[in-house]
């Protein structure tokens, strides 16, 4: 197991699920059980890893060993939506060697730069992770649907609109 992470095994029905859990990290692998075999890493608050070399190293080791099908960054990728923070987050995501699905969190919209927050709230995010604010990953064994719950006009308490609910249902 990668240092700094807790490993959990859940067995049942002839299938062993291997998970690594550390605060805002979830790693899940379902071994090939018939046609269902996949692995993914989901990270929330990637910004917390920015100053933790040991945890970044453990995460990179885990990704190298387990070769996940997808890496999900589920918000708060940065601390203050600064360009350098987005570049560092992108570099870490790229280092993990899996396709990246990213969705912004409230920390990924400029807080103190009000003009940018109101006129181009996702500009810095888009520069690092692309224009799709609700990406979808589809494979034979796995579907991940991301929903952007941020609202640029408020710092906290995101929401999901009826349009986003409809999109998610239609996608599934």
Short mmCIF file of the C-alpha atoms (twelve columns), coordinates in Angstrom:
data_MODEL
# 
_entry.id   MODEL 
# 
loop_
_atom_site.group_PDB 
_atom_site.id 
_atom_site.type_symbol 
_atom_site.label_atom_id 
_atom_site.label_alt_id 
_atom_site.label_comp_id 
_atom_site.label_asym_id 
_atom_site.label_seq_id 
_atom_site.Cartn_x 
_atom_site.Cartn_y 
_atom_site.Cartn_z 
_atom_site.pdbx_PDB_model_num 
ATOM 1   C CA . UNK A 1   0.000   0.000   0.000   1 
ATOM 2   C CA . UNK A 2   1.116   3.543   -0.641  1 
ATOM 3   C CA . UNK A 3   2.470   5.300   2.448   1 
ATOM 4   C CA . UNK A 4   0.085   7.729   4.078   1 
ATOM 5   C CA . UNK A 5   -3.088  6.004   2.893   1 
ATOM 6   C CA . UNK A 6   -5.402  3.554   4.632   1 
ATOM 7   C CA . UNK A 7   -6.304  0.437   2.647   1 
ATOM 8   C CA . UNK A 8   -9.686  -1.215  3.061   1 
ATOM 9   C CA . UNK A 9   -10.826 -4.541  1.606   1 
ATOM 10  C CA . UNK A 10  -14.508 -5.378  1.281   1 
ATOM 11  C CA . UNK A 11  -15.355 -8.931  0.260   1 
ATOM 12  C CA . UNK A 12  -18.698 -10.334 -0.716  1 
ATOM 13  C CA . UNK A 13  -20.353 -12.258 -3.482  1 
ATOM 14  C CA . UNK A 14  -17.012 -13.507 -4.769  1 
ATOM 15  C CA . UNK A 15  -15.751 -9.961  -5.446  1 
ATOM 16  C CA . UNK A 16  -13.079 -8.115  -3.499  1 
ATOM 17  C CA . UNK A 17  -13.247 -4.327  -3.627  1 
ATOM 18  C CA . UNK A 18  -10.005 -2.561  -2.819  1 
ATOM 19  C CA . UNK A 19  -10.265 1.033   -1.599  1 
ATOM 20  C CA . UNK A 20  -7.728  3.536   -0.367  1 
ATOM 21  C CA . UNK A 21  -9.160  6.321   1.781   1 
ATOM 22  C CA . UNK A 22  -7.452  9.491   3.030   1 
ATOM 23  C CA . UNK A 23  -9.694  12.419  3.953   1 
ATOM 24  C CA . UNK A 24  -10.712 13.750  0.546   1 
ATOM 25  C CA . UNK A 25  -9.296  10.872  -1.515  1 
ATOM 26  C CA . UNK A 26  -11.153 7.796   -2.658  1 
ATOM 27  C CA . UNK A 27  -9.482  5.068   -4.674  1 
ATOM 28  C CA . UNK A 28  -11.718 2.238   -5.783  1 
ATOM 29  C CA . UNK A 29  -10.893 -0.874  -7.761  1 
ATOM 30  C CA . UNK A 30  -13.310 -3.575  -8.743  1 
ATOM 31  C CA . UNK A 31  -11.331 -6.497  -10.124 1 
ATOM 32  C CA . UNK A 32  -12.446 -8.218  -13.278 1 
ATOM 33  C CA . UNK A 33  -15.610 -9.957  -12.168 1 
ATOM 34  C CA . UNK A 34  -17.139 -11.009 -15.433 1 
ATOM 35  C CA . UNK A 35  -17.059 -7.878  -17.549 1 
ATOM 36  C CA . UNK A 36  -16.957 -5.441  -14.609 1 
ATOM 37  C CA . UNK A 37  -13.419 -4.453  -13.807 1 
ATOM 38  C CA . UNK A 38  -12.450 -0.835  -13.287 1 
ATOM 39  C CA . UNK A 39  -10.538 1.519   -11.032 1 
ATOM 40  C CA . UNK A 40  -10.770 5.203   -10.337 1 
ATOM 41  C CA . UNK A 41  -9.282  7.805   -8.050  1 
ATOM 42  C CA . UNK A 42  -11.529 10.636  -6.847  1 
ATOM 43  C CA . UNK A 43  -9.992  13.673  -5.171  1 
ATOM 44  C CA . UNK A 44  -11.752 16.568  -3.523  1 
ATOM 45  C CA . UNK A 45  -9.692  19.479  -2.253  1 
ATOM 46  C CA . UNK A 46  -6.626  18.702  -4.331  1 
ATOM 47  C CA . UNK A 47  -5.361  22.033  -2.980  1 
ATOM 48  C CA . UNK A 48  -4.616  20.284  0.320   1 
ATOM 49  C CA . UNK A 49  -1.938  18.163  -1.362  1 
ATOM 50  C CA . UNK A 50  -0.115  21.232  -2.686  1 
ATOM 51  C CA . UNK A 51  2.224   21.453  0.310   1 
ATOM 52  C CA . UNK A 52  2.360   17.775  1.277   1 
ATOM 53  C CA . UNK A 53  5.183   16.083  -0.578  1 
ATOM 54  C CA . UNK A 54  4.694   12.740  1.187   1 
ATOM 55  C CA . UNK A 55  1.013   12.537  0.255   1 
ATOM 56  C CA . UNK A 56  1.660   13.628  -3.337  1 
ATOM 57  C CA . UNK A 57  4.308   10.929  -3.568  1 
ATOM 58  C CA . UNK A 58  1.987   8.314   -2.062  1 
ATOM 59  C CA . UNK A 59  -0.740  9.288   -4.511  1 
ATOM 60  C CA . UNK A 60  1.653   9.061   -7.462  1 
ATOM 61  C CA . UNK A 61  2.834   5.639   -6.257  1 
ATOM 62  C CA . UNK A 62  -0.757  4.443   -5.886  1 
ATOM 63  C CA . UNK A 63  -1.626  5.624   -9.399  1 
ATOM 64  C CA . UNK A 64  1.486   3.992   -10.888 1 
ATOM 65  C CA . UNK A 65  0.768   0.682   -9.158  1 
ATOM 66  C CA . UNK A 66  -2.978  0.526   -9.758  1 
ATOM 67  C CA . UNK A 67  -3.297  2.297   -13.131 1 
ATOM 68  C CA . UNK A 68  -6.781  3.795   -12.627 1 
ATOM 69  C CA . UNK A 69  -9.147  4.158   -15.568 1 
ATOM 70  C CA . UNK A 70  -9.988  7.728   -14.608 1 
ATOM 71  C CA . UNK A 71  -8.971  10.465  -12.142 1 
ATOM 72  C CA . UNK A 72  -11.886 12.571  -10.860 1 
ATOM 73  C CA . UNK A 73  -11.087 16.001  -9.392  1 
ATOM 74  C CA . UNK A 74  -14.308 16.990  -7.675  1 
ATOM 75  C CA . UNK A 75  -13.828 20.619  -6.755  1 
ATOM 76  C CA . UNK A 76  -11.540 22.847  -4.737  1 
ATOM 77  C CA . UNK A 77  -8.670  22.037  -7.026  1 
ATOM 78  C CA . UNK A 78  -6.969  25.261  -5.883  1 
ATOM 79  C CA . UNK A 79  -6.967  27.364  -2.731  1 
ATOM 80  C CA . UNK A 80  -7.627  30.788  -4.291  1 
ATOM 81  C CA . UNK A 81  -8.022  30.171  -8.048  1 
ATOM 82  C CA . UNK A 82  -4.584  31.576  -8.816  1 
ATOM 83  C CA . UNK A 83  -2.984  30.656  -12.157 1 
ATOM 84  C CA . UNK A 84  0.081   29.113  -10.474 1 
ATOM 85  C CA . UNK A 85  -2.174  26.933  -8.315  1 
ATOM 86  C CA . UNK A 86  -4.034  25.698  -11.387 1 
ATOM 87  C CA . UNK A 87  -0.721  24.940  -13.133 1 
ATOM 88  C CA . UNK A 88  0.511   22.964  -10.109 1 
ATOM 89  C CA . UNK A 89  -2.772  21.045  -9.892  1 
ATOM 90  C CA . UNK A 90  -2.682  20.220  -13.597 1 
ATOM 91  C CA . UNK A 91  0.936   19.053  -13.313 1 
ATOM 92  C CA . UNK A 92  0.025   16.750  -10.407 1 
ATOM 93  C CA . UNK A 93  -2.993  15.369  -12.273 1 
ATOM 94  C CA . UNK A 94  -0.871  14.731  -15.366 1 
ATOM 95  C CA . UNK A 95  1.749   12.976  -13.223 1 
ATOM 96  C CA . UNK A 96  -0.864  10.405  -12.194 1 
ATOM 97  C CA . UNK A 97  -1.175  9.135   -15.759 1 
ATOM 98  C CA . UNK A 98  -4.959  8.654   -16.014 1 
ATOM 99  C CA . UNK A 99  -7.605  10.509  -18.007 1 
ATOM 100 C CA . UNK A 100 -8.750  13.493  -15.919 1 
ATOM 101 C CA . UNK A 101 -12.327 14.527  -15.234 1 
ATOM 102 C CA . UNK A 102 -12.405 17.800  -13.361 1 
ATOM 103 C CA . UNK A 103 -15.230 19.914  -12.047 1 
ATOM 104 C CA . UNK A 104 -14.654 23.242  -10.274 1 
ATOM 105 C CA . UNK A 105 -15.392 23.969  -6.637  1 
ATOM 106 C CA . UNK A 106 -16.004 27.260  -4.890  1 
ATOM 107 C CA . UNK A 107 -12.262 27.727  -4.303  1 
ATOM 108 C CA . UNK A 108 -11.676 27.518  -8.076  1 
ATOM 109 C CA . UNK A 109 -13.488 30.792  -8.734  1 
ATOM 110 C CA . UNK A 110 -11.608 33.999  -7.811  1 
ATOM 111 C CA . UNK A 111 -12.828 35.251  -4.436  1 
ATOM 112 C CA . UNK A 112 -11.203 38.669  -4.186  1 
ATOM 113 C CA . UNK A 113 -10.895 39.535  -7.894  1 
ATOM 114 C CA . UNK A 114 -14.552 40.544  -8.235  1 
ATOM 115 C CA . UNK A 115 -14.350 41.697  -11.848 1 
ATOM 116 C CA . UNK A 116 -12.985 38.329  -12.976 1 
ATOM 117 C CA . UNK A 117 -15.389 36.492  -10.664 1 
ATOM 118 C CA . UNK A 118 -18.384 38.205  -12.263 1 
ATOM 119 C CA . UNK A 119 -17.262 38.450  -15.904 1 
ATOM 120 C CA . UNK A 120 -15.088 35.324  -16.434 1 
ATOM 121 C CA . UNK A 121 -15.383 33.203  -13.282 1 
ATOM 122 C CA . UNK A 122 -14.060 29.989  -14.855 1 
ATOM 123 C CA . UNK A 123 -11.327 31.463  -17.099 1 
ATOM 124 C CA . UNK A 124 -8.416  30.182  -14.990 1 
ATOM 125 C CA . UNK A 125 -10.051 26.799  -14.450 1 
ATOM 126 C CA . UNK A 126 -10.728 26.445  -18.200 1 
ATOM 127 C CA . UNK A 127 -7.101  27.290  -19.023 1 
ATOM 128 C CA . UNK A 128 -5.963  24.315  -16.920 1 
ATOM 129 C CA . UNK A 129 -8.737  21.743  -17.308 1 
ATOM 130 C CA . UNK A 130 -10.798 22.668  -20.373 1 
ATOM 131 C CA . UNK A 131 -14.142 24.285  -21.076 1 
ATOM 132 C CA . UNK A 132 -16.384 21.364  -20.091 1 
ATOM 133 C CA . UNK A 133 -17.631 22.184  -16.573 1 
ATOM 134 C CA . UNK A 134 -19.596 18.931  -16.349 1 
ATOM 135 C CA . UNK A 135 -17.495 16.273  -18.051 1 
ATOM 136 C CA . UNK A 136 -18.578 12.679  -18.504 1 
ATOM 137 C CA . UNK A 137 -16.430 9.532   -18.682 1 
ATOM 138 C CA . UNK A 138 -17.843 6.494   -20.428 1 
ATOM 139 C CA . UNK A 139 -16.256 3.120   -20.795 1 
ATOM 140 C CA . UNK A 140 -17.556 -0.431  -21.084 1 
ATOM 141 C CA . UNK A 141 -17.608 -0.845  -17.300 1 
ATOM 142 C CA . UNK A 142 -17.837 2.643   -15.841 1 
ATOM 143 C CA . UNK A 143 -19.722 5.905   -16.264 1 
ATOM 144 C CA . UNK A 144 -18.832 9.016   -14.272 1 
ATOM 145 C CA . UNK A 145 -21.055 12.090  -14.641 1 
ATOM 146 C CA . UNK A 146 -19.715 15.311  -13.111 1 
ATOM 147 C CA . UNK A 147 -22.058 18.159  -12.192 1 
ATOM 148 C CA . UNK A 148 -20.851 21.711  -11.612 1 
ATOM 149 C CA . UNK A 149 -22.554 22.973  -8.449  1 
ATOM 150 C CA . UNK A 150 -20.606 26.243  -8.122  1 
ATOM 151 C CA . UNK A 151 -22.379 29.552  -8.449  1 
ATOM 152 C CA . UNK A 152 -20.068 32.465  -9.351  1 
ATOM 153 C CA . UNK A 153 -22.203 35.063  -7.582  1 
ATOM 154 C CA . UNK A 154 -21.818 33.415  -4.187  1 
ATOM 155 C CA . UNK A 155 -18.792 31.978  -2.434  1 
ATOM 156 C CA . UNK A 156 -20.497 29.037  -0.711  1 
ATOM 157 C CA . UNK A 157 -23.589 26.920  -0.981  1 
ATOM 158 C CA . UNK A 158 -23.628 25.794  -4.574  1 
ATOM 159 C CA . UNK A 159 -26.660 24.289  -6.155  1 
ATOM 160 C CA . UNK A 160 -27.963 22.124  -8.946  1 
ATOM 161 C CA . UNK A 161 -30.397 23.644  -11.400 1 
ATOM 162 C CA . UNK A 162 -33.306 21.807  -13.007 1 
ATOM 163 C CA . UNK A 163 -31.384 21.941  -16.304 1 
ATOM 164 C CA . UNK A 164 -28.389 20.201  -14.693 1 
ATOM 165 C CA . UNK A 165 -30.626 17.529  -13.160 1 
ATOM 166 C CA . UNK A 166 -32.214 16.924  -16.565 1 
ATOM 167 C CA . UNK A 167 -28.756 16.704  -18.207 1 
ATOM 168 C CA . UNK A 168 -27.595 14.159  -15.611 1 
ATOM 169 C CA . UNK A 169 -30.707 12.006  -15.990 1 
ATOM 170 C CA . UNK A 170 -30.509 12.169  -19.790 1 
ATOM 171 C CA . UNK A 171 -26.823 11.201  -19.688 1 
ATOM 172 C CA . UNK A 172 -27.458 8.182   -17.500 1 
# 
